XYZ file of N, CA and C in Angstrom:
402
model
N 57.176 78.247 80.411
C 58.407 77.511 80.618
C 58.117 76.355 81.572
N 58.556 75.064 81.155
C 58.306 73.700 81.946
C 59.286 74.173 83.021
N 58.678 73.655 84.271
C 59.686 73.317 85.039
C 59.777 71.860 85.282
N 61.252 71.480 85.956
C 61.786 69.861 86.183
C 61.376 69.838 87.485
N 61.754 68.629 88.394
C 61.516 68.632 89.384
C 63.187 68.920 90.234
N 63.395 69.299 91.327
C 64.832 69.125 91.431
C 65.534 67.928 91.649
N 65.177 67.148 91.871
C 65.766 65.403 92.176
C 66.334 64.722 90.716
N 65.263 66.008 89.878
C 65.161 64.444 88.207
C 66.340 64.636 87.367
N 66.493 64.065 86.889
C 68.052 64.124 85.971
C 67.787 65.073 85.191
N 67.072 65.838 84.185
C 66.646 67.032 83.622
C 67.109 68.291 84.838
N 67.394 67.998 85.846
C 67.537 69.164 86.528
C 69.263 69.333 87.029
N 69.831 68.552 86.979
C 71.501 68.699 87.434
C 72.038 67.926 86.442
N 73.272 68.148 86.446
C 74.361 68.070 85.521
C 74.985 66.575 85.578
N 74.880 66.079 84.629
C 75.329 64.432 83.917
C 76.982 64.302 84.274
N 77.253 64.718 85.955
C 78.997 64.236 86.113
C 79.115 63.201 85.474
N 78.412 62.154 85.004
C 79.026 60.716 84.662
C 79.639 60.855 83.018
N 78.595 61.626 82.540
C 79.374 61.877 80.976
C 80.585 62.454 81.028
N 81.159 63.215 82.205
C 82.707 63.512 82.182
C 83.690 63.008 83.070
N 83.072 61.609 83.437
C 84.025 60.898 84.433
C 84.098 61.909 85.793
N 83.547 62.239 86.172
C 83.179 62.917 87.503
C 83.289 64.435 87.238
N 83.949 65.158 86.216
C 84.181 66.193 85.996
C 83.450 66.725 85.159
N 83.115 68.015 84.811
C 82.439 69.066 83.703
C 83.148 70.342 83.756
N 83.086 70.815 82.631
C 83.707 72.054 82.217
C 82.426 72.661 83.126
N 83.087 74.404 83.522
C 82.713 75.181 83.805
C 82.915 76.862 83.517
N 82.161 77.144 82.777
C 81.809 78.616 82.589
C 81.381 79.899 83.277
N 82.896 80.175 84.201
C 82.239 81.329 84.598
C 81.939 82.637 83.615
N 80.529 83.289 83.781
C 80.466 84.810 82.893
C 80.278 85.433 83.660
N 80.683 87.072 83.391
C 80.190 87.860 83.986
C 78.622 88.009 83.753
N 77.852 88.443 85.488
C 76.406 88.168 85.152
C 76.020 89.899 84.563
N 76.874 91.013 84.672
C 76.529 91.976 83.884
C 76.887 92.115 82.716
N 77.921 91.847 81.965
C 78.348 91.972 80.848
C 78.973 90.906 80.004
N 78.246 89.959 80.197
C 78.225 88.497 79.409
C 79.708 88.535 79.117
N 80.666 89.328 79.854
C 82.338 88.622 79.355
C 82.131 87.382 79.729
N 83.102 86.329 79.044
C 83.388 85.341 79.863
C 84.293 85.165 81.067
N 84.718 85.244 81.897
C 86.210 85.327 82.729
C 86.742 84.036 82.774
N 86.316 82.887 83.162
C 87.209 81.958 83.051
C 86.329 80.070 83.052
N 87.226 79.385 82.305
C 86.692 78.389 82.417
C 87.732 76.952 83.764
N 86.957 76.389 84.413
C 87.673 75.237 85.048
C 86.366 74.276 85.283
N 86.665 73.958 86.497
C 86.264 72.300 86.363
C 85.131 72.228 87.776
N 84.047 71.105 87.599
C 83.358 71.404 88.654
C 83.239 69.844 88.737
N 83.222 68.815 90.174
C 82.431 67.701 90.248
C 81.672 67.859 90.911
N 80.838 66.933 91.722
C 79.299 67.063 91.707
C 79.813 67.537 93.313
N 80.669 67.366 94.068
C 80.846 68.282 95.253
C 80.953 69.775 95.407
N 81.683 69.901 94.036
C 81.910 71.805 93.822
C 80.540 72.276 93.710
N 80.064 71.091 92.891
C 78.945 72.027 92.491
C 77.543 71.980 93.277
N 77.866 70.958 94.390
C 76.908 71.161 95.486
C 76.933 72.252 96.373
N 78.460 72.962 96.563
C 79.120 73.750 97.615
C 78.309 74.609 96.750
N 78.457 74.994 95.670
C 77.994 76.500 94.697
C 77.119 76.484 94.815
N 75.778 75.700 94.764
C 74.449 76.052 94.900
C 74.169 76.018 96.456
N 74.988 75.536 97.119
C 74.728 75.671 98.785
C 74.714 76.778 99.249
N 76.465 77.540 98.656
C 76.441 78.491 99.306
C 76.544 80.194 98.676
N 76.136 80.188 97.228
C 76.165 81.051 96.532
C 77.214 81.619 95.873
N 78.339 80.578 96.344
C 79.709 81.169 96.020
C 80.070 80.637 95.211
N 81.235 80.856 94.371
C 81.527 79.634 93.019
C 82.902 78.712 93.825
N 82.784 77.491 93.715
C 83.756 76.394 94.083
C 83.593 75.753 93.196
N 85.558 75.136 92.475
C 85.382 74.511 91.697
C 86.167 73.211 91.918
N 86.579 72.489 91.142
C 87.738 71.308 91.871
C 89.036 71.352 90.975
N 89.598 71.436 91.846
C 91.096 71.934 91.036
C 91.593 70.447 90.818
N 92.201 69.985 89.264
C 92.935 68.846 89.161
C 94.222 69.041 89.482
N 94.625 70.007 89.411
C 96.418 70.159 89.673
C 96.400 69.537 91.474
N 95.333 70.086 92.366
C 95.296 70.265 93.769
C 94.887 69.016 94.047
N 94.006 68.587 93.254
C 93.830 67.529 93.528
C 92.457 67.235 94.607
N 91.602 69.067 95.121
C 90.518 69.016 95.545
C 90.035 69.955 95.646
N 88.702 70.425 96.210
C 88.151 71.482 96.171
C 88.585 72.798 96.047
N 88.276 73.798 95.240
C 89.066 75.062 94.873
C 87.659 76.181 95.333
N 87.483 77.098 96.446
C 87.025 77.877 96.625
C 86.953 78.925 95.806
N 86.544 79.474 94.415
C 87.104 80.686 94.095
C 87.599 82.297 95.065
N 88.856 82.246 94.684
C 89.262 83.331 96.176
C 89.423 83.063 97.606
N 89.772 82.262 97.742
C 90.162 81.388 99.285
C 91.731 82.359 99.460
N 92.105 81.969 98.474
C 93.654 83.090 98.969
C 94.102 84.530 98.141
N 93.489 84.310 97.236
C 93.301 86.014 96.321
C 92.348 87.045 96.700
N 91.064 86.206 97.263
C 89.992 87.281 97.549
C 89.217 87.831 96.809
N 89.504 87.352 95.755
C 88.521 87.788 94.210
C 87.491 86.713 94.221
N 86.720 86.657 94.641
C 85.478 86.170 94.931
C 84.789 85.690 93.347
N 83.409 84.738 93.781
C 82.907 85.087 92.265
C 81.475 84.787 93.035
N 80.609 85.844 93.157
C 79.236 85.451 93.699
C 78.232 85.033 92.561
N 77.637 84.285 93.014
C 76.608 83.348 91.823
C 75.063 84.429 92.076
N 74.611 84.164 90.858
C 73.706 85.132 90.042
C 73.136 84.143 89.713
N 73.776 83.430 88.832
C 72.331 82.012 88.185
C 73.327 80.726 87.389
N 72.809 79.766 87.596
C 73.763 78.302 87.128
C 72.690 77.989 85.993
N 73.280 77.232 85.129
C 72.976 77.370 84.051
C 73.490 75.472 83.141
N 72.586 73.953 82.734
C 73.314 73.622 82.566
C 72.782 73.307 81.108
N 73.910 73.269 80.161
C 73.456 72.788 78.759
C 72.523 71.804 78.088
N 72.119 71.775 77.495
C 71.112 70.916 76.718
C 71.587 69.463 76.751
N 72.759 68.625 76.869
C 73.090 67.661 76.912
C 73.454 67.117 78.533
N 73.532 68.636 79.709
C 73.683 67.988 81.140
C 75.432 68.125 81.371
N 75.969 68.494 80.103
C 77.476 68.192 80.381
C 78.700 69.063 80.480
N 77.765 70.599 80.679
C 78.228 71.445 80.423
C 77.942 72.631 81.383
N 78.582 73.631 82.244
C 77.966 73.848 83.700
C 78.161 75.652 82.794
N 77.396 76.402 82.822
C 77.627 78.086 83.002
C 77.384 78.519 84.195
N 78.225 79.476 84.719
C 78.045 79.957 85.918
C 78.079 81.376 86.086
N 76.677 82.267 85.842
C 76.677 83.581 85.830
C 77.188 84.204 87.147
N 78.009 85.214 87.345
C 78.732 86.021 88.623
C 78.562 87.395 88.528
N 79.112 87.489 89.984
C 79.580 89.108 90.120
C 80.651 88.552 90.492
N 82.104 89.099 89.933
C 83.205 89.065 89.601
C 83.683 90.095 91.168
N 84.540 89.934 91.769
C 85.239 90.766 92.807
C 86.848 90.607 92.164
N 87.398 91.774 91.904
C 88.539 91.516 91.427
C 89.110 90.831 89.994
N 90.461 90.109 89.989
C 90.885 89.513 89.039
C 89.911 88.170 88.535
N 89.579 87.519 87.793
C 89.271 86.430 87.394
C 90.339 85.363 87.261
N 90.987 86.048 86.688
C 92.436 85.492 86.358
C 93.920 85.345 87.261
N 94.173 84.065 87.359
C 95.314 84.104 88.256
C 96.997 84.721 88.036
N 96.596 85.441 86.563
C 97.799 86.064 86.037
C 96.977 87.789 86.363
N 96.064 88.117 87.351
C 95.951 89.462 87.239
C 94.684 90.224 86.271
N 94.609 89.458 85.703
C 93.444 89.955 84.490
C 91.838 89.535 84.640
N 90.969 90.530 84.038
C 89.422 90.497 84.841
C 89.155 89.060 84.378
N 89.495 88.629 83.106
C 89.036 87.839 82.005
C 90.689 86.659 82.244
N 90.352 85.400 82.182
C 92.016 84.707 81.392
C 91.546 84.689 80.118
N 90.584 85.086 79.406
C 90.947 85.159 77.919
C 91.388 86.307 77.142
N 92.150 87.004 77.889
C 92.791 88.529 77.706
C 93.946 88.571 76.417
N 94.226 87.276 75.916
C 94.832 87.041 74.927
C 94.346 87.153 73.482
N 94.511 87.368 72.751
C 93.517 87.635 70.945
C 94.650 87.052 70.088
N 94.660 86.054 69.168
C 95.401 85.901 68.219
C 94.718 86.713 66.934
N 95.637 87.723 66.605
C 94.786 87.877 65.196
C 96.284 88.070 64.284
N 95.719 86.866 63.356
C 96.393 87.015 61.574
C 98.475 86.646 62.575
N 98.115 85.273 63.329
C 99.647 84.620 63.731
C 100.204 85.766 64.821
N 99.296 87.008 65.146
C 100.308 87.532 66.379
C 99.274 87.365 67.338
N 100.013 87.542 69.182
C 99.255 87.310 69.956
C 98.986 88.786 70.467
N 97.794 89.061 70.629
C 97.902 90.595 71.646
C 97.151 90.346 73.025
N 97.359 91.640 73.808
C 97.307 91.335 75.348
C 96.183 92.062 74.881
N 94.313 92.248 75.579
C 93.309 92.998 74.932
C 92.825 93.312 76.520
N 93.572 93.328 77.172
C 92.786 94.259 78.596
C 93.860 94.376 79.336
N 93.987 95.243 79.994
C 94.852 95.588 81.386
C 94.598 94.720 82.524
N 96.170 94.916 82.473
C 95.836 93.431 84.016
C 95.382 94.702 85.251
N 95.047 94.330 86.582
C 94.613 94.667 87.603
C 95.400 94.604 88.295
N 96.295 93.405 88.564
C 97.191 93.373 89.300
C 98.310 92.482 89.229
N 99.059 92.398 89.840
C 100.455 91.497 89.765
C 100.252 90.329 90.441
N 100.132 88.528 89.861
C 100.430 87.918 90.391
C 101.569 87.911 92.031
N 102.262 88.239 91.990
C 102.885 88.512 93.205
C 101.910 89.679 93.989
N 101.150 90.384 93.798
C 100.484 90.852 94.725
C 99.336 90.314 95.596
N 98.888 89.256 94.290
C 97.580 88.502 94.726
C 97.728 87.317 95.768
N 98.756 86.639 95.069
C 99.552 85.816 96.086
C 100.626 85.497 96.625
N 100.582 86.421 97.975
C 101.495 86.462 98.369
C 102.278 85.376 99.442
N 103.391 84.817 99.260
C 104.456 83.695 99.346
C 104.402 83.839 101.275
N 104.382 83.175 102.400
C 104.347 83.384 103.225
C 105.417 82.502 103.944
Protein backbone atom coordinates (compact mmCIF):
# COMPACT_ATOMS: atom_id res chain seq x y z
CA UNK A 1 0.00 0.00 0.00
CA UNK A 2 1.45 3.56 -1.23
CA UNK A 3 1.58 5.89 1.26
CA UNK A 4 0.92 9.99 0.58
CA UNK A 5 2.74 12.35 2.30
CA UNK A 6 0.53 14.29 4.91
CA UNK A 7 0.80 17.93 3.51
CA UNK A 8 -0.09 16.55 -0.28
CA UNK A 9 -3.50 16.92 -1.57
CA UNK A 10 -3.84 12.96 -2.00
CA UNK A 11 -3.89 13.04 1.71
CA UNK A 12 -6.93 15.44 3.02
CA UNK A 13 -10.12 16.19 1.79
CA UNK A 14 -10.86 18.67 -1.39
CA UNK A 15 -13.17 21.35 1.02
CA UNK A 16 -13.04 23.43 -2.17
CA UNK A 17 -15.11 20.91 -4.29
CA UNK A 18 -17.92 21.57 -1.65
CA UNK A 19 -17.61 25.21 -1.14
CA UNK A 20 -16.02 24.74 2.25
CA UNK A 21 -18.23 21.88 3.22
CA UNK A 22 -18.24 17.84 2.74
CA UNK A 23 -20.61 15.32 3.61
CA UNK A 24 -19.74 13.23 6.47
CA UNK A 25 -20.17 9.60 7.34
CA UNK A 26 -20.30 8.61 10.59
CA UNK A 27 -20.17 4.36 10.92
CA UNK A 28 -20.12 2.38 13.50
CA UNK A 29 -16.36 1.16 13.76
CA UNK A 30 -17.80 -2.37 15.03
CA UNK A 31 -20.66 -3.06 13.07
CA UNK A 32 -20.40 -1.08 9.88
CA UNK A 33 -24.10 0.47 10.82
CA UNK A 34 -24.12 3.70 9.51
CA UNK A 35 -25.44 6.22 12.36
CA UNK A 36 -25.48 9.41 10.85
CA UNK A 37 -24.52 11.68 8.15
CA UNK A 38 -23.64 15.79 8.56
CA UNK A 39 -21.22 18.13 7.55
CA UNK A 40 -17.51 18.74 8.17
CA UNK A 41 -15.25 22.01 7.03
CA UNK A 42 -11.74 21.92 7.10
CA UNK A 43 -11.91 23.28 10.92
CA UNK A 44 -14.19 20.28 12.11
CA UNK A 45 -12.16 18.27 10.55
CA UNK A 46 -8.94 19.54 11.92
CA UNK A 47 -10.57 19.42 15.59
CA UNK A 48 -11.36 15.44 14.68
CA UNK A 49 -8.04 14.44 13.80
CA UNK A 50 -6.61 16.69 16.66
CA UNK A 51 -8.51 15.43 19.10
CA UNK A 52 -9.95 12.01 18.38
CA UNK A 53 -13.33 13.12 18.84
CA UNK A 54 -15.85 13.63 16.00
CA UNK A 55 -16.70 17.57 15.41
CA UNK A 56 -18.72 18.58 12.81
CA UNK A 57 -20.05 22.12 11.58
CA UNK A 58 -23.51 22.60 12.04
CA UNK A 59 -25.25 24.87 9.17
CA UNK A 60 -28.41 25.51 11.11
CA UNK A 61 -25.75 26.91 14.11
CA UNK A 62 -23.97 28.33 11.99
CA UNK A 63 -20.52 26.78 13.71
CA UNK A 64 -18.69 24.19 15.12
CA UNK A 65 -20.79 21.15 16.42
CA UNK A 66 -18.86 18.95 18.98
CA UNK A 67 -20.57 15.59 18.68
CA UNK A 68 -22.19 15.39 22.33
CA UNK A 69 -21.30 18.75 23.81
CA UNK A 70 -24.88 18.69 25.33
CA UNK A 71 -26.28 15.01 24.91
CA UNK A 72 -23.11 13.25 25.88
CA UNK A 73 -23.29 10.68 23.26
CA UNK A 74 -19.95 11.04 22.20
CA UNK A 75 -18.54 9.58 18.92
CA UNK A 76 -14.77 8.48 19.44
CA UNK A 77 -12.77 8.16 16.16
CA UNK A 78 -11.31 4.74 15.19
CA UNK A 79 -10.19 5.74 11.60
CA UNK A 80 -11.10 8.72 8.92
CA UNK A 81 -11.47 7.67 5.80
CA UNK A 82 -11.59 10.03 2.52
CA UNK A 83 -13.10 8.93 -0.91
CA UNK A 84 -11.46 8.48 -4.11
CA UNK A 85 -12.44 11.91 -5.44
CA UNK A 86 -11.30 13.90 -1.82
CA UNK A 87 -15.02 14.93 -1.46
CA UNK A 88 -16.36 12.71 0.65
CA UNK A 89 -15.29 12.29 4.56
CA UNK A 90 -16.18 8.51 6.43
CA UNK A 91 -15.75 8.60 9.89
CA UNK A 92 -15.34 5.17 11.65
CA UNK A 93 -16.53 5.42 15.71
CA UNK A 94 -17.33 4.07 18.88
CA UNK A 95 -20.74 5.33 19.24
CA UNK A 96 -21.59 6.35 23.19
CA UNK A 97 -25.24 6.46 23.28
CA UNK A 98 -27.88 7.84 20.76
CA UNK A 99 -26.47 8.81 17.32
CA UNK A 100 -29.50 10.34 16.65
CA UNK A 101 -30.98 13.50 17.95
CA UNK A 102 -34.51 11.93 17.92
CA UNK A 103 -33.10 9.09 20.45
CA UNK A 104 -32.11 6.38 18.04
CA UNK A 105 -28.52 4.49 17.75
CA UNK A 106 -28.78 5.06 13.89
CA UNK A 107 -31.00 8.43 12.23
CA UNK A 108 -31.58 6.00 9.56
CA UNK A 109 -34.02 4.02 11.78
CA UNK A 110 -36.65 4.69 9.19
CA UNK A 111 -37.25 1.81 6.15
CA UNK A 112 -39.67 2.64 3.42
CA UNK A 113 -40.79 -0.59 2.09
CA UNK A 114 -43.52 -0.98 -0.88
CA UNK A 115 -45.01 3.24 0.11
CA UNK A 116 -45.13 2.49 4.03
CA UNK A 117 -42.68 3.93 6.45
CA UNK A 118 -41.48 1.61 9.40
CA UNK A 119 -39.59 2.55 12.59
CA UNK A 120 -36.57 -0.58 12.36
CA UNK A 121 -34.87 -0.04 15.84
CA UNK A 122 -35.83 1.09 19.25
CA UNK A 123 -35.17 4.42 20.24
CA UNK A 124 -32.87 4.66 23.49
CA UNK A 125 -34.18 7.52 24.62
CA UNK A 126 -36.48 10.53 24.60
CA UNK A 127 -35.44 13.62 22.98
CA UNK A 128 -36.59 15.48 26.06
CA UNK A 129 -34.33 13.40 28.09
CA UNK A 130 -31.26 14.05 26.07
CA UNK A 131 -31.88 17.60 25.99
CA UNK A 132 -32.80 18.97 28.57
CA UNK A 133 -34.43 22.79 28.36
CA UNK A 134 -32.67 24.83 31.17
Amino acid sequence: MAATQPNSPEALPNFEKGGGLLPAIAQCADTSVVLMMAWMSPESFAETCETGWATYYSRSRGKLWRKGEESGHRQRVVSIHVDCDGDTILVKVQQTGAACHEGYRSCFFRQLDQGTINITEPRLAHPDQIYKKS
